Coordinates of C-alpha atoms in Angstrom, one line a residue:
M1 CA 0.0 0.0 0.0
T2 CA 1.2 3.5 -0.7
D3 CA 1.1 6.4 1.8
T4 CA -2.5 7.2 0.8
T5 CA -5.6 5.5 2.1
F6 CA -7.9 3.3 0.1
Y7 CA -10.6 5.9 0.6
N8 CA -8.4 8.7 -0.9
E9 CA -7.7 6.4 -3.8
A10 CA -11.4 5.8 -4.4
V11 CA -12.1 9.6 -4.3
K12 CA -9.3 10.2 -6.8
F13 CA -10.7 7.5 -9.0
A14 CA -14.2 8.9 -8.8
A15 CA -12.9 12.3 -10.0
E16 CA -11.1 10.6 -12.9
M17 CA -14.3 8.6 -13.8
E18 CA -16.3 11.9 -13.9
E19 CA -14.0 13.2 -16.6
F20 CA -13.8 9.8 -18.4
I21 CA -17.7 9.5 -18.4
A22 CA -18.1 13.1 -19.8
I23 CA -15.9 12.1 -22.8
N24 CA -17.1 8.5 -23.3
E25 CA -20.8 8.6 -22.1
D26 CA -22.3 5.1 -22.8
D27 CA -19.1 3.6 -24.2
D28 CA -18.4 0.1 -22.7
S29 CA -15.0 1.2 -21.7
V30 CA -16.6 3.2 -18.9
D31 CA -17.9 0.0 -17.3
E32 CA -14.7 -1.8 -17.9
K33 CA -12.7 1.0 -16.3
F34 CA -14.8 0.8 -13.1
M35 CA -14.6 -3.0 -13.1
E36 CA -10.8 -3.0 -13.5
F37 CA -10.3 -0.5 -10.7
S38 CA -12.7 -2.2 -8.3
K39 CA -11.1 -5.6 -8.9
D40 CA -7.7 -4.2 -8.2
L41 CA -8.9 -2.2 -5.2
S42 CA -10.7 -5.3 -3.7
A43 CA -7.7 -7.5 -4.1
R44 CA -5.5 -5.0 -2.3
M45 CA -8.0 -4.4 0.5
I46 CA -8.3 -8.2 1.1
A47 CA -4.4 -8.4 1.2
A48 CA -4.2 -5.5 3.6
S49 CA -6.9 -7.0 5.9
K50 CA -4.5 -9.9 6.7
K51 CA -2.0 -7.5 8.3
S52 CA -2.0 -6.6 12.0
D53 CA -2.1 -2.8 11.5
F54 CA -5.2 -3.1 9.2
D55 CA -7.6 -0.1 9.4
L56 CA -11.2 -1.5 9.1
G57 CA -12.7 2.0 9.2
D58 CA -10.8 3.0 6.1
V59 CA -12.1 0.0 4.1
I60 CA -15.7 0.5 5.3
D61 CA -15.6 4.2 4.1
T62 CA -14.0 3.1 0.8
I63 CA -16.6 0.4 0.0
R64 CA -19.4 2.8 0.9
Y65 CA -17.9 5.5 -1.4
M66 CA -17.3 3.1 -4.3
E67 CA -21.0 2.0 -4.1
Q68 CA -22.1 5.6 -4.7
I69 CA -20.1 6.3 -7.9
E70 CA -22.7 6.9 -10.7
D71 CA -22.6 6.4 -14.5
F72 CA -23.6 8.9 -17.2
H73 CA -27.3 8.2 -16.5
G74 CA -27.1 8.6 -12.7
N75 CA -27.2 4.8 -12.0
V76 CA -24.6 3.5 -9.5
F77 CA -22.1 1.2 -11.0
A78 CA -22.2 -1.2 -7.9
G79 CA -25.8 -1.9 -8.6
D80 CA -25.6 -2.7 -12.3
I81 CA -22.1 -4.0 -12.9
D82 CA -20.6 -7.2 -11.5
T83 CA -17.5 -6.3 -9.4
D84 CA -15.4 -7.9 -6.7
L85 CA -16.6 -5.4 -4.1
P86 CA -19.3 -7.8 -2.6
Q87 CA -16.7 -10.5 -2.3
A88 CA -14.2 -8.2 -0.6
T89 CA -17.0 -6.9 1.7
Q90 CA -17.9 -10.4 2.8
E91 CA -14.3 -11.5 3.2
I92 CA -13.1 -8.4 5.1
L93 CA -16.1 -7.5 7.2
T94 CA -16.4 -10.7 9.2
P95 CA -18.9 -10.6 12.1
V96 CA -16.1 -10.5 14.7
R97 CA -14.5 -7.6 13.0
V98 CA -17.8 -5.7 12.5
F99 CA -18.8 -6.1 16.2
S100 CA -15.3 -5.2 17.4
H101 CA -15.4 -2.1 15.2
M102 CA -18.8 -1.1 16.5
E103 CA -17.6 -1.6 20.1
K104 CA -14.5 0.5 19.4
I105 CA -16.4 3.5 17.9
S106 CA -19.1 3.4 20.5
G107 CA -16.6 4.3 23.2
K108 CA -17.7 4.2 26.9
R109 CA -21.2 3.2 26.0
A110 CA -20.1 -0.1 24.4
S111 CA -21.7 -2.2 27.1
R112 CA -25.1 -0.6 26.4
N113 CA -25.0 -1.5 22.7
F114 CA -27.0 -4.6 21.9
L115 CA -28.1 -6.4 18.8
V116 CA -30.9 -9.0 18.4
L117 CA -29.9 -12.4 17.2
N118 CA -32.9 -14.7 16.5
G119 CA -35.1 -12.7 18.8
V120 CA -32.6 -12.7 21.7
R121 CA -30.7 -9.6 22.8
I122 CA -26.9 -9.9 23.2
N123 CA -24.3 -7.2 23.7
L124 CA -21.4 -6.6 21.2
E125 CA -18.8 -8.6 23.1
Q126 CA -21.0 -11.6 23.4
A127 CA -21.7 -11.3 19.7
Q128 CA -18.0 -11.3 19.0
M129 CA -17.5 -14.4 21.2
F130 CA -20.4 -16.2 19.5
Y131 CA -19.2 -15.6 15.9
D132 CA -15.5 -16.2 17.0
A133 CA -16.7 -19.6 18.3
L134 CA -18.4 -20.3 15.0
A135 CA -15.2 -19.3 13.1
G136 CA -13.2 -21.7 15.3
L137 CA -15.7 -24.5 14.6
N138 CA -15.5 -23.8 10.9
A139 CA -11.7 -23.9 10.9
D140 CA -11.6 -27.1 12.9
I141 CA -13.9 -28.8 10.5
A142 CA -12.0 -27.5 7.4
F143 CA -8.5 -28.5 8.7
S144 CA -9.5 -31.8 10.2
Y145 CA -11.2 -32.8 6.9
L146 CA -8.3 -31.5 4.8
N147 CA -5.6 -33.3 6.9
H148 CA -7.4 -36.4 8.0
G149 CA -10.3 -36.9 5.5
K150 CA -12.9 -36.9 8.4
V151 CA -14.5 -34.5 10.7
Q152 CA -14.3 -35.0 14.5
V153 CA -14.7 -31.8 16.6
E154 CA -13.8 -32.4 20.2
N155 CA -13.2 -28.8 21.4
N156 CA -16.2 -27.0 22.9
Y157 CA -15.9 -23.6 21.2
F158 CA -19.0 -22.3 23.1
E159 CA -17.6 -23.0 26.5
E160 CA -16.9 -19.3 27.3
L161 CA -20.5 -18.5 26.5
E162 CA -21.6 -21.1 29.1
I163 CA -23.9 -22.7 26.5
N164 CA -23.6 -24.8 23.4
P165 CA -26.2 -23.6 20.8
L166 CA -25.7 -26.8 18.9
Q167 CA -27.1 -28.8 21.9
M168 CA -30.0 -26.5 22.9
P169 CA -33.5 -27.9 22.7
E170 CA -35.6 -26.1 20.0
A171 CA -37.8 -24.3 22.5
E172 CA -35.1 -23.1 24.8
E173 CA -34.1 -19.5 24.5
F174 CA -30.5 -18.3 24.2
E175 CA -29.6 -17.2 27.8
E176 CA -27.5 -14.1 28.2
P177 CA -24.4 -14.9 30.2
V178 CA -22.9 -12.3 32.5
I179 CA -19.7 -11.2 30.9
Q180 CA -17.3 -8.6 32.1
L181 CA -16.4 -6.3 29.1
T182 CA -12.7 -6.1 28.4
E183 CA -10.8 -3.2 26.9
K184 CA -9.7 -5.2 23.9
R185 CA -10.8 -8.8 23.3
E186 CA -8.7 -10.9 21.0
P187 CA -10.5 -13.8 19.2
R188 CA -9.8 -17.0 21.1
F189 CA -10.6 -19.3 18.2
G190 CA -10.6 -18.5 14.5
P191 CA -8.5 -20.3 11.8
I192 CA -5.1 -19.1 13.2
N193 CA -5.7 -20.3 16.8
V194 CA -7.2 -23.6 15.6
M195 CA -4.2 -24.2 13.4
L196 CA -1.7 -23.5 16.2
R197 CA -3.5 -25.9 18.5
M198 CA -3.8 -28.6 15.7
T199 CA -0.1 -28.2 14.9
N200 CA 0.9 -28.8 18.5
E201 CA -1.3 -31.9 18.6
F202 CA 0.1 -33.0 15.3
I203 CA 3.7 -32.9 16.6
G204 CA 2.5 -35.0 19.6
Q205 CA 1.1 -37.6 17.1
I206 CA 4.5 -37.6 15.3
K207 CA 6.3 -38.2 18.7
D208 CA 4.0 -41.1 19.5
Y209 CA 4.5 -42.6 16.0
I210 CA 8.3 -42.3 16.3
E211 CA 8.2 -44.1 19.7
E212 CA 6.1 -46.9 18.4
N213 CA 7.7 -47.4 14.9
S214 CA 11.3 -46.2 14.9
Q215 CA 12.6 -49.7 14.8
Q216 CA 10.6 -50.8 11.8
P217 CA 12.7 -51.4 8.6
N218 CA 10.7 -48.9 6.4
F219 CA 10.4 -46.3 9.1
H220 CA 12.1 -43.5 7.2
D221 CA 9.9 -43.8 4.1
E222 CA 6.7 -44.4 6.0
I223 CA 7.1 -41.4 8.4
Y224 CA 7.8 -39.2 5.4
D225 CA 4.7 -40.4 3.5
R226 CA 2.6 -40.2 6.7
F227 CA 3.5 -36.7 7.9
G228 CA 5.5 -34.9 5.2
T229 CA 2.6 -33.1 3.4
D230 CA 0.8 -32.2 6.6
I231 CA 3.8 -30.7 8.4
E232 CA 4.6 -28.5 5.3
A233 CA 1.0 -27.4 5.0
K234 CA 0.7 -26.4 8.6
F235 CA 4.0 -24.5 8.8
S236 CA 3.2 -22.7 5.5
F237 CA -0.1 -21.5 7.1
I238 CA 1.7 -20.4 10.2
S239 CA 4.4 -18.6 8.1
N240 CA 1.9 -16.8 6.0
N241 CA 0.0 -15.6 9.1
Y242 CA 3.0 -14.9 11.4
A243 CA 2.4 -11.1 11.4
R244 CA -1.1 -11.7 12.7
I245 CA -0.2 -14.1 15.5
E246 CA 0.1 -12.8 19.1
P247 CA 2.1 -13.4 21.1
K248 CA 4.9 -14.4 18.7
T249 CA 6.3 -16.7 21.4
R250 CA 3.5 -19.2 20.6
V251 CA 5.1 -19.8 17.1
I252 CA 8.6 -20.2 18.6
G253 CA 7.2 -22.7 21.1
I254 CA 5.8 -24.8 18.3
L255 CA 9.0 -24.6 16.4
K256 CA 10.9 -25.7 19.5
E257 CA 8.5 -28.7 19.9
F258 CA 9.1 -29.6 16.2
W259 CA 12.9 -29.3 16.7
S260 CA 12.7 -31.7 19.7
L261 CA 11.9 -34.4 17.1
G262 CA 15.5 -34.2 15.9
N263 CA 19.0 -34.1 17.2
L264 CA 21.4 -31.6 15.6
D265 CA 24.4 -33.9 16.5
N266 CA 22.9 -36.6 14.2
M267 CA 22.4 -34.4 11.1
N268 CA 23.5 -36.3 8.0
T269 CA 24.5 -39.3 10.0
E270 CA 22.8 -42.5 11.1
P271 CA 20.4 -43.0 12.7
L272 CA 18.4 -40.2 11.0
S273 CA 15.9 -38.3 13.0
F274 CA 12.5 -37.0 11.8
V275 CA 14.0 -33.5 11.3
D276 CA 16.8 -35.1 9.2
I277 CA 14.3 -37.0 7.1
L278 CA 12.0 -34.0 6.6
C279 CA 12.5 -30.4 7.5
P280 CA 10.6 -28.5 4.8
Q281 CA 12.2 -25.3 3.5
V282 CA 9.3 -23.3 4.8
V283 CA 10.3 -24.3 8.4
I284 CA 13.9 -23.2 7.8
Q285 CA 12.8 -20.0 6.2
L286 CA 10.4 -19.3 9.1
V287 CA 13.1 -19.9 11.7
Q288 CA 15.3 -17.4 9.9
D289 CA 12.5 -14.8 9.2
I290 CA 11.6 -14.5 12.9
P291 CA 13.5 -11.4 14.3
N292 CA 15.9 -11.7 17.2
E293 CA 13.6 -9.6 19.4
D294 CA 11.0 -12.3 19.2
Y295 CA 13.4 -15.0 20.1
I296 CA 14.7 -12.8 23.0
A297 CA 11.0 -12.4 24.2
F298 CA 10.7 -16.2 24.1
E299 CA 13.9 -16.6 26.1
N300 CA 12.7 -14.1 28.7
E301 CA 9.7 -16.5 29.2
T302 CA 11.8 -19.7 29.3
G303 CA 14.7 -18.4 31.3
T304 CA 17.5 -19.0 28.8
E305 CA 20.1 -16.4 27.7
F306 CA 21.5 -17.6 24.4
Y307 CA 21.0 -14.1 23.0
K308 CA 24.1 -13.0 25.0
L309 CA 26.2 -15.3 22.8
H310 CA 24.9 -13.7 19.7
E311 CA 24.8 -10.0 20.5
H312 CA 26.4 -9.1 17.1
E313 CA 24.4 -11.5 15.0
A314 CA 22.0 -9.4 12.8
D315 CA 18.5 -10.6 12.0
D316 CA 19.4 -11.0 8.3
A317 CA 22.8 -12.7 8.9
V318 CA 23.4 -15.6 6.6
H319 CA 23.2 -19.0 8.3
R320 CA 22.2 -17.3 11.6
E321 CA 22.9 -19.5 14.6
Y322 CA 21.0 -17.8 17.4
P323 CA 17.5 -19.2 16.4
F324 CA 18.9 -22.8 16.5
D325 CA 20.4 -22.3 19.9
V326 CA 17.0 -21.3 21.2
L327 CA 15.2 -24.2 19.4
T328 CA 17.6 -26.9 20.5
G329 CA 18.3 -25.6 24.0
R330 CA 22.1 -25.7 23.5
S331 CA 24.7 -23.5 21.9
L332 CA 26.2 -24.3 18.5
K333 CA 29.3 -22.2 19.4
K334 CA 32.2 -24.3 20.4

């Protein structure tokens, strides 16, 4: 994104469209110009929405403005021309984001703002929790089917709401739990948190498999076939969403668990560990991409001080050793 906002870009485009329409009137190129710009703008807004410093208010204002741009006859383009704006609206303005934004702009009266869901009044934070739980349930179903070919949801995503809507009798009304509003509520579930939990569980499954099968003659081939694709997919997801994950120490903890499957002293020797057999490039890249300050924060939590041995090792140093000291729990320096 440039130093201008999406809204300013839309305003500038509307001014250009006014001149363009005056010259071309009913020419098809007018429609095409609007479609082309809206498609590009939608794609960039969706990309920006995946970053932690994303401004939802800017996007809301932009979409509203784009929907008001008129053609030569006074008809709004958004009503008569197929664009990517509806898709962007649905993808960016998720329920949790919308309710969080409403709570943010309502200020001190947030606790007094309610909405009605199927005839039952709930406040904004309860609404965030409800739809956050639905997002977590959706992510669990998607990932479990993708990775295992079946759906088995064991986590109670509605526990914090003190009810499970999926188990409620038809005639029973949604009861309003007493919840203390917080200053800023981070979603507990959602695709990212579900994937982090599933990755930890997945590493546990690998450990169990190694313990039970490491003496089998075809162990190396079978463990690769069994876990290779899944581990690459999970770490690719984590890598792509690293900027949105808080705290960052959660990712480093998962990497440390993964690294516990191997032994650096055994690299390129027999017997090979799981990390020797398969350590996808995406994992190595993620280890190197995480800045030193995040590793130091992890060490502050775990009580180690390897950073003192690498004070002059820059984040972008080639073959950086500091991350591997943290992950293995021992220094590579001799």
